[in-house]
Coordinates of C-alpha atoms and ligand atoms in Angstrom, one line a residue:
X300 CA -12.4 67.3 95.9
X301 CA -12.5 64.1 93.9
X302 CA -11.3 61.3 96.0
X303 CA -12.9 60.3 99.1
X304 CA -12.2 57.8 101.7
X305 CA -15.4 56.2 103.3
X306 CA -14.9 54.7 106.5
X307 CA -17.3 52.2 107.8
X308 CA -18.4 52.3 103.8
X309 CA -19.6 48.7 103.9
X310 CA -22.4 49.5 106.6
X311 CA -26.1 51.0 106.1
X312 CA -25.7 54.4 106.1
X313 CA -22.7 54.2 104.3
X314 CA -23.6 52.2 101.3
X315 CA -25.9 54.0 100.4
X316 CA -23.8 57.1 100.4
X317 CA -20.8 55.3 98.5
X318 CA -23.6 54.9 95.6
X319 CA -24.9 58.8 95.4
X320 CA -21.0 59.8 95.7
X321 CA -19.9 57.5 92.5
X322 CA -22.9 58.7 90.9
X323 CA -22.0 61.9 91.4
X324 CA -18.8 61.9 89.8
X325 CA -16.6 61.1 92.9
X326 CA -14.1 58.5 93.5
X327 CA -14.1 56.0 96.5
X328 CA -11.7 54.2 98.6
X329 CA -13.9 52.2 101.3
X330 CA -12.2 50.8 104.9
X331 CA -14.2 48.7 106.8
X332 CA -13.5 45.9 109.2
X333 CA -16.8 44.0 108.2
X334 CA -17.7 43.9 112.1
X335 CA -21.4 44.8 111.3
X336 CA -21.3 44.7 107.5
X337 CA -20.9 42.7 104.4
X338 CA -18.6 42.7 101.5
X339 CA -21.5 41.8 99.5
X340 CA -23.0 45.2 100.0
X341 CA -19.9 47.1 98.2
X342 CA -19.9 44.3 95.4
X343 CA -23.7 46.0 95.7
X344 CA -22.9 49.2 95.2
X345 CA -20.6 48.5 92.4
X346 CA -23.2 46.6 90.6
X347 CA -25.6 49.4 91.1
X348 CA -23.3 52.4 89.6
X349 CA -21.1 50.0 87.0
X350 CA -18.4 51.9 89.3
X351 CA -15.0 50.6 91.3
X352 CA -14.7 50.8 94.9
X353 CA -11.5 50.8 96.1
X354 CA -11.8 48.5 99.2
X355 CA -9.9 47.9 102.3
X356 CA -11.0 45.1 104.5
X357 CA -8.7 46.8 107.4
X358 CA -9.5 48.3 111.3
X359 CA -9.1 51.3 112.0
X360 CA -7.9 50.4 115.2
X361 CA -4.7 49.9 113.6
X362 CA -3.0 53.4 112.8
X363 CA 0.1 51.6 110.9
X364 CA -3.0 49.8 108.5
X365 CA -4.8 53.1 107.8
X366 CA -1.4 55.0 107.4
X367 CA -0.8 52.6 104.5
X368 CA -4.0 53.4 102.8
X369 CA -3.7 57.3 103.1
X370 CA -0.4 56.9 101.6
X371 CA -1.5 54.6 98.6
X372 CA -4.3 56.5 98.2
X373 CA -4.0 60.4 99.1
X374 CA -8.0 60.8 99.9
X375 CA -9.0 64.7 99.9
X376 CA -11.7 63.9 102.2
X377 CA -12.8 61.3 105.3
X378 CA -16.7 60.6 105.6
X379 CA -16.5 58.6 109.1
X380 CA -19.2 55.8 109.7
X381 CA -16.8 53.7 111.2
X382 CA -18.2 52.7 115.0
X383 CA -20.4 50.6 117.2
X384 CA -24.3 51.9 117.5
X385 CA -26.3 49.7 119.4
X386 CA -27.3 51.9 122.7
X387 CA -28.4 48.9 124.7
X388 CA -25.0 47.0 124.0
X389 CA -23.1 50.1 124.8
X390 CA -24.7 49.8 128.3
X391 CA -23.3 46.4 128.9
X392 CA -20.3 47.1 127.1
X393 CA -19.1 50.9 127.6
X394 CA -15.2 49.7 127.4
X395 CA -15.5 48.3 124.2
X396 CA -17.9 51.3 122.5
X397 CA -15.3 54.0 123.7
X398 CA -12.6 52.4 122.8
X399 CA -13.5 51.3 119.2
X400 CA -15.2 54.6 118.8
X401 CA -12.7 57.4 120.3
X402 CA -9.5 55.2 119.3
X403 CA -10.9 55.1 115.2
X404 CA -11.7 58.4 115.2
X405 CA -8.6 59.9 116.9
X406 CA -6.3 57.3 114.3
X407 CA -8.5 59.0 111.8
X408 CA -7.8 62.5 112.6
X409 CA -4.1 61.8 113.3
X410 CA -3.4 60.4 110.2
X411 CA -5.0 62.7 108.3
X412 CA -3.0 65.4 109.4
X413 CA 0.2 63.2 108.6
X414 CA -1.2 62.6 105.0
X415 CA -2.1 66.2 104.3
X416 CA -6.0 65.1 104.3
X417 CA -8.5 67.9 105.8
X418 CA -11.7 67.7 105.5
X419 CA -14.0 65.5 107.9
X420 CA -17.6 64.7 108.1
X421 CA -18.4 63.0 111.1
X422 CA -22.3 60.8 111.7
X423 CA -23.5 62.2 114.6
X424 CA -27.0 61.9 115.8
X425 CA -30.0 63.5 117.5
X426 CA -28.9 61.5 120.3
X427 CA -26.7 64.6 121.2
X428 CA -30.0 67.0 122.4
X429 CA -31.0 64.3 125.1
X430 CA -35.0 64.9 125.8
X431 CA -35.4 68.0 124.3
X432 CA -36.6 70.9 126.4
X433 CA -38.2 72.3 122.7
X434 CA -39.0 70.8 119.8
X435 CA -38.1 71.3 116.9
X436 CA -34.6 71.0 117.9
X437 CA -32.3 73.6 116.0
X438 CA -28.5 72.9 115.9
X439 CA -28.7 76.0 118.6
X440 CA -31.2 73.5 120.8
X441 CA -28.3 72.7 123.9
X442 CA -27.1 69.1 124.3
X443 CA -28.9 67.4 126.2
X444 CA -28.2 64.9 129.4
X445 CA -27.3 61.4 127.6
X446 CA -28.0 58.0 129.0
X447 CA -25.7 55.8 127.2
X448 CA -22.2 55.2 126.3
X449 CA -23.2 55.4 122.3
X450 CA -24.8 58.7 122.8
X451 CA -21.5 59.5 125.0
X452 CA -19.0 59.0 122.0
X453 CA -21.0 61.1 119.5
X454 CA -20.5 64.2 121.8
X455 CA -17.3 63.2 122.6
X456 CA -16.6 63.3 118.7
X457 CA -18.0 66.0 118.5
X458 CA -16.0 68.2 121.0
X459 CA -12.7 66.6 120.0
X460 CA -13.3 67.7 116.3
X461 CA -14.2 71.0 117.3
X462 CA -11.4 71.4 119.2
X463 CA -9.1 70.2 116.7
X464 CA -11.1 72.5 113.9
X465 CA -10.1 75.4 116.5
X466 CA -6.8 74.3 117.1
X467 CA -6.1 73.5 113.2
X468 CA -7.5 76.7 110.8
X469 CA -6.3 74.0 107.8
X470 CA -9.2 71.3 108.9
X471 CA -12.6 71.6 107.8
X472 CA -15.1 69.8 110.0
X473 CA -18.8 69.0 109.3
X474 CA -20.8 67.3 112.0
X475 CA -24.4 66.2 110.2
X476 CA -26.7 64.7 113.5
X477 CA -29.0 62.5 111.6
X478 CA -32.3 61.9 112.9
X479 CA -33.4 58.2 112.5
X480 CA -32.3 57.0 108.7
X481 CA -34.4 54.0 107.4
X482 CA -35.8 52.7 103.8
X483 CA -33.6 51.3 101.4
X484 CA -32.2 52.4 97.8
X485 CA -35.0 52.1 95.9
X486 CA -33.3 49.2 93.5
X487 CA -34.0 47.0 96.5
X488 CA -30.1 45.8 96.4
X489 CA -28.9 47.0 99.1
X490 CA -30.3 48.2 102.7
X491 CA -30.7 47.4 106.6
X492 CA -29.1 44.0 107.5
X493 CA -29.1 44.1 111.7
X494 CA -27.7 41.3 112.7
X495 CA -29.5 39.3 115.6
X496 CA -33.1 41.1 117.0
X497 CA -33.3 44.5 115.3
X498 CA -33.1 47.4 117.8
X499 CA -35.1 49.8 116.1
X500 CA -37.9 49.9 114.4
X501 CA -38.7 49.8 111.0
X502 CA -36.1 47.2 110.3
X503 CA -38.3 45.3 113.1
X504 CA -41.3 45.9 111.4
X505 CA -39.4 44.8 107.9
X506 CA -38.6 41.5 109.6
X507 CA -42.2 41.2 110.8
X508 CA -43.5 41.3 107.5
X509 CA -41.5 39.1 105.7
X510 CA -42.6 36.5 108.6
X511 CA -38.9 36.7 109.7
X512 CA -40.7 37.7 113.3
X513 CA -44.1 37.0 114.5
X514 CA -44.8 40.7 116.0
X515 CA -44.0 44.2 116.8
X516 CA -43.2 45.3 120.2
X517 CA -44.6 48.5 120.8
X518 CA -42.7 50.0 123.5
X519 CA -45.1 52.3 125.5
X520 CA -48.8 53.9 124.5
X521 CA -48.7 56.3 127.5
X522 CA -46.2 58.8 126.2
X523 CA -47.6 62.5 125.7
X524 CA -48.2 62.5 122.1
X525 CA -51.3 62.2 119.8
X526 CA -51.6 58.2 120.0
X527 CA -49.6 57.7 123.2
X528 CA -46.8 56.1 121.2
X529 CA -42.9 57.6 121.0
X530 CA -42.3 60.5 118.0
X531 CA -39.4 60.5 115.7
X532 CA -38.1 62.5 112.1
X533 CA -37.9 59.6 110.4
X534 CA -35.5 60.5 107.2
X535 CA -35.1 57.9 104.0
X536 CA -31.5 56.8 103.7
X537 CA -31.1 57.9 100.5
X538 CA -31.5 61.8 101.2
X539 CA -29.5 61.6 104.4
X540 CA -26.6 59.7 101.9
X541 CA -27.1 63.3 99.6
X542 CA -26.5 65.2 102.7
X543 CA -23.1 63.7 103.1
X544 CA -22.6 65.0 99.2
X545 CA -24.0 68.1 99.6
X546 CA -21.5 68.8 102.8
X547 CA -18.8 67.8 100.5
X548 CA -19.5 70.8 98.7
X549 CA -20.5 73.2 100.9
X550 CA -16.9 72.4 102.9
X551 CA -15.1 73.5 99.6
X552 CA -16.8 76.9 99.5
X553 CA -17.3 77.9 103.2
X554 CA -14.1 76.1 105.0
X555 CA -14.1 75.3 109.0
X556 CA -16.8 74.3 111.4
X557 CA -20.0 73.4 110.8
X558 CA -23.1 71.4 112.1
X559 CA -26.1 70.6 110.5
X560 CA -29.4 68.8 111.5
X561 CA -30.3 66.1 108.8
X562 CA -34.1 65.1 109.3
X563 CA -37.1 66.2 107.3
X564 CA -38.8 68.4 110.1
X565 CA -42.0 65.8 110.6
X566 CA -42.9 63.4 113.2
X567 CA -44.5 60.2 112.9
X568 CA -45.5 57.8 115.8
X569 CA -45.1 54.7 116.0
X570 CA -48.4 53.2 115.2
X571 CA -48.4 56.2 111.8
X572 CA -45.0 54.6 110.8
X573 CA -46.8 51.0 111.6
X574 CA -49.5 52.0 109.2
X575 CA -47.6 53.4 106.4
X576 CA -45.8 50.3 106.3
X577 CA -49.1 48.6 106.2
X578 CA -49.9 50.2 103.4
X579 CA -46.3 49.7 101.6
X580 CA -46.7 46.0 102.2
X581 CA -50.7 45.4 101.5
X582 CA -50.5 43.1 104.9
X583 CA -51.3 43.7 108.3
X584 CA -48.6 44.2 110.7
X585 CA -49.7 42.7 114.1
X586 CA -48.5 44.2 117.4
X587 CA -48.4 44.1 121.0
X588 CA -48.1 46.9 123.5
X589 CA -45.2 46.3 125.7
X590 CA -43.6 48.8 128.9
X591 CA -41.4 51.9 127.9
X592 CA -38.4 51.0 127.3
X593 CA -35.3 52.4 129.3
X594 CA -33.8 55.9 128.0
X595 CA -36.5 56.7 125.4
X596 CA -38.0 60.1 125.1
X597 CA -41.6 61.0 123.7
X598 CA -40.9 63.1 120.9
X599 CA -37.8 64.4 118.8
X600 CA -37.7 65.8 115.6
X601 CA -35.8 68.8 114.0
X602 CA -35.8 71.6 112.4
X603 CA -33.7 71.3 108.9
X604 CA -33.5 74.4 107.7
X605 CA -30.0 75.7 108.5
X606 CA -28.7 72.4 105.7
X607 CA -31.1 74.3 103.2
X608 CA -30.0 77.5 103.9
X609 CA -26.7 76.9 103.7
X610 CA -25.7 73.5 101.8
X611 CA -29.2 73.6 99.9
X612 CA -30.0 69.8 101.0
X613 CA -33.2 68.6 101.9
X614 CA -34.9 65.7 102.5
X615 CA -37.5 64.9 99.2
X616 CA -38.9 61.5 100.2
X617 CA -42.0 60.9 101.6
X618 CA -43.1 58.2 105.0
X619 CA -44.2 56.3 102.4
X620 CA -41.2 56.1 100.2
X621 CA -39.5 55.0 103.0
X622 CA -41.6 52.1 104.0
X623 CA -42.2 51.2 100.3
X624 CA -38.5 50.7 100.0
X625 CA -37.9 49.4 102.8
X626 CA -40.0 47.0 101.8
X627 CA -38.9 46.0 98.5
X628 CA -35.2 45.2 100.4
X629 CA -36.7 43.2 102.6
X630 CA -38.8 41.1 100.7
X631 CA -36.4 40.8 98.3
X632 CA -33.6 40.1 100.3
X633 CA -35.4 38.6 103.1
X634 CA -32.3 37.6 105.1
X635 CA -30.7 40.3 104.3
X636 CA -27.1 39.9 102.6
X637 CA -27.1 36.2 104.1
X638 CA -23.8 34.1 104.3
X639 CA -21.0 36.2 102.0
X640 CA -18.1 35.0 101.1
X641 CA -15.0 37.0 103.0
X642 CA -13.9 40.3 101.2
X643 CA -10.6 40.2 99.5
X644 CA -7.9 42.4 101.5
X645 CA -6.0 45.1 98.9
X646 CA -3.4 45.9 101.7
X647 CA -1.5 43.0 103.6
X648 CA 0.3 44.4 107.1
Ligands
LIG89 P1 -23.4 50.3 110.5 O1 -23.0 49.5 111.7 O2 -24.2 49.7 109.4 O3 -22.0 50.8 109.8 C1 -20.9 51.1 110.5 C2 -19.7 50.4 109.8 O4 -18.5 50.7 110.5 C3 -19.9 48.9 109.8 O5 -19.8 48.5 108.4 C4 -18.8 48.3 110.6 O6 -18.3 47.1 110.2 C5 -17.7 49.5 110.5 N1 -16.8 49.5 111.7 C6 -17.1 49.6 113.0 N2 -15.9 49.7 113.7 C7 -14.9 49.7 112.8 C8 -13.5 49.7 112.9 N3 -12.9 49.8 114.1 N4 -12.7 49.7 111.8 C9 -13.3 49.6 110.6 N5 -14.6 49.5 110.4 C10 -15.4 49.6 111.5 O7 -24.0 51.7 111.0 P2 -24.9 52.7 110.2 O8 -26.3 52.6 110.6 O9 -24.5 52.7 108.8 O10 -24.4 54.1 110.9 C11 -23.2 54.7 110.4 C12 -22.8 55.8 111.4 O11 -24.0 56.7 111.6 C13 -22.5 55.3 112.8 O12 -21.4 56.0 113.3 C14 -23.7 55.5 113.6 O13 -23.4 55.7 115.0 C15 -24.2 56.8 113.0 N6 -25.7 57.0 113.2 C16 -26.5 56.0 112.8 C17 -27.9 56.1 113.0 C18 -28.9 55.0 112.6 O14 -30.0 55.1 113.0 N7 -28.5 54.1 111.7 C19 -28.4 57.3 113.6 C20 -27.5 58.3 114.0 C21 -26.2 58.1 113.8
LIG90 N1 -39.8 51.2 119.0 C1 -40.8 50.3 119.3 N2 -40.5 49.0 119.0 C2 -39.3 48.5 118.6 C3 -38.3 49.5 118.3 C4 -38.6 50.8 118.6 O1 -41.9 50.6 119.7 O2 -39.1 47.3 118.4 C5 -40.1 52.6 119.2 C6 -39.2 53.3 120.2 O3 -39.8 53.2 121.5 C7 -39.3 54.8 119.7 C8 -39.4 54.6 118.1 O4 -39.9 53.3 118.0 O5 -40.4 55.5 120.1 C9 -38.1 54.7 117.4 O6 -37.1 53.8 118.0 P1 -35.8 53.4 117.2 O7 -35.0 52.5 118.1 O8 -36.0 53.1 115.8 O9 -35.0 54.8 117.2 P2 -34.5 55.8 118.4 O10 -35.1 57.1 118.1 O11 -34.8 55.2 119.7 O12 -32.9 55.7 118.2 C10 -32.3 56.3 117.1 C11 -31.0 55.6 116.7 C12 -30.0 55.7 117.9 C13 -29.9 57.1 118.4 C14 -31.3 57.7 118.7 C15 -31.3 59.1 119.1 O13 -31.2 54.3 116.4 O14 -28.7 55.3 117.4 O15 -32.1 57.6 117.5 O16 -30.8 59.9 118.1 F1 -29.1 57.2 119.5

């Protein structure tokens, strides 16, 4: 496979992964509506590997749009990003995560098939295992009972591409269920850019540092864990962007379904993650100690050895990697990718 088509490219996760794919030889064509994202972070990525992005300022909403691109383009593969991820907003807003979610995926699918496309790597997430009975999780662990919309459309995704993988022996399928992604590339260019009050924590405790916010929330010291405060497998950005290359390749040598964990098998509390990012920034972090909050679970981390087994990926960076570039984005880029210009659109309608 050589040329694939990134959708939702423009976003965290999938920056970062548009860079280890042009450095490793591939070539991309990028759609993204720029809903959460910024055209300055492709211009980024660019910059970064002296590579061209092909890029699509389009929704995927619109099947005619995205037709148009697969027929200009004839990509060999889909990585889909593409979708809405704030749980509390999918709460208030369960219509609108659905739709944008289910609908882009299923135009995805459906034109793939049309274009003679098939091989698909969908972002799921540890969301999927609920509170877990056992941890680590395995990607044998059962799914779990979900508590919000968001968490509702990655198993949803998940069971319509498994059905279609059954019902189509041409598509190849790989569902990677990140853990929780943060850090940055470490040429502090591009990284997190949440718009509004971060949801989740380290690009909180980014913002916190930079003086961007005054202090950390901690949500809850009376879980059951070491220190009282929630557990999570933290993974840098940057491996869980080589997993997305690494499932590339396994899909061209072992074709049809399969599902892989992408965390590096450790948790860190809250208050460890805190620290470490102490640490990365030489300044202290202040922090209160506020309720739970709604639909958090104590602990959760995995058990990544089925993508070493099989793909050979594995996470390489350390807690304090992760903080340390996180860091250097934030302080470098301290409101994140700012006021951009709009992107230029390739493909008029
Ligand atoms: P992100 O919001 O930064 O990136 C998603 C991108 O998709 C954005 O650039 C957005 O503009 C684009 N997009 C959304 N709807 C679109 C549409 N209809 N048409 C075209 N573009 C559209 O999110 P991310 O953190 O990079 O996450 C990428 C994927 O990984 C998401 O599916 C997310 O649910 C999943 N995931 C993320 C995490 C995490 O902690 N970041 C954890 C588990 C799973
Ligand atoms: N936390 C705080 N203060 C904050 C933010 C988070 O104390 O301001 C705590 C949470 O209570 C939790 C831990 O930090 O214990 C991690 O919280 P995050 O919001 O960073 O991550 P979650 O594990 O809650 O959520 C992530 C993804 C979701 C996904 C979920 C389950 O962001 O998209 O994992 O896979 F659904």
């Amino acid at each position: 496979m050589k040329k694939i088509l990134v959708a939702g490219g423009a976003g965290y996760i999938g920056s970062h992964t548009m860079t280890e794919l042009l450095s490793e030889g591939y070539e991309v064509v990028c759609v993204d509506n720029l809903y959460n994202s910024s055209y300055e972070a492709v211009k980024r990525v660019e910059e970064i590997t002296a590579k061209k992005i092909g890029f699509y300022q389009k929704d995927l909403l619109n099947k005619e749009d995205l037709s148009a691109i697969f027929a200009a383009e004839r990509p060999e593969a889909v990585i889909m990003f593409a979708g809405y991820k704030a749980v509390g907003e999918s709460v208030a807003k369960p219509l609108e995560y659905y739709y944008n979610n289910l609908v882009s995926l299923m135009n995805v699918c459906d034109v793939m098939r049309k274009h003679d496309c098939h091989n698909i790597i969908f972002s799921s997430s540890a969301t999927v295992y609920g509170d877990p009975e056992k941890v680590p999780v395995t990607e044998e662990s059962p799914k779990g009972e979900i508590t919000n919309p968001y968490g509702q459309t990655k198993s949803m995704i998940e069971q319509i591409l498994m059905d279609q993988a059954n019902a189509d022996k041409d598509l190849n399928v790989v569902l990677l269920r990140y853990f929780n992604p943060i850090g940055a590339h470490e040429s502090g260019r591009i990284g997190e850019d949440p718009q509004g009050i971060p949801n989740n924590l380290v690009p909180y405790i980014a913002q916190v540092a930079v003086g961007r916010r005054e202090v950390l929330h901690v949500f809850g010291n009376d879980y059951d864990t070491a220190d009282g405060t929630g557990v999570r497998d933290y993974i840098h950005v940057v491996d869980l962007a080589k997993g997305h290359v690494s499932a590339l390749r396994h899909m061209e040598k072992a074709p049809g379904l399969h599902i892989y964990n992408l965390g590096t098998g450790t948790g860190y509390s809250v208050l460890e993650v805190l620290h470490a990012y102490e640490k990365a920034c030489g300044k202290k972090i202040p922090y209160v100690v506020d309720p739970r909050r709604a639909g958090d679970i104590a602990v959760n981390y995995c058990d990544p050895r089925k993508a070493f087994e099989e793909m050979g990926w594995k996470a390489e960076k350390t807690i304090e990697d992760m903080c340390a570039d996180s860091y250097r984005w934030q302080s470098r880029n301290p409101k994140g990718y700012g006021e951009t210009e709009h992107a230029p659109i390739c493909l008029q309608s």
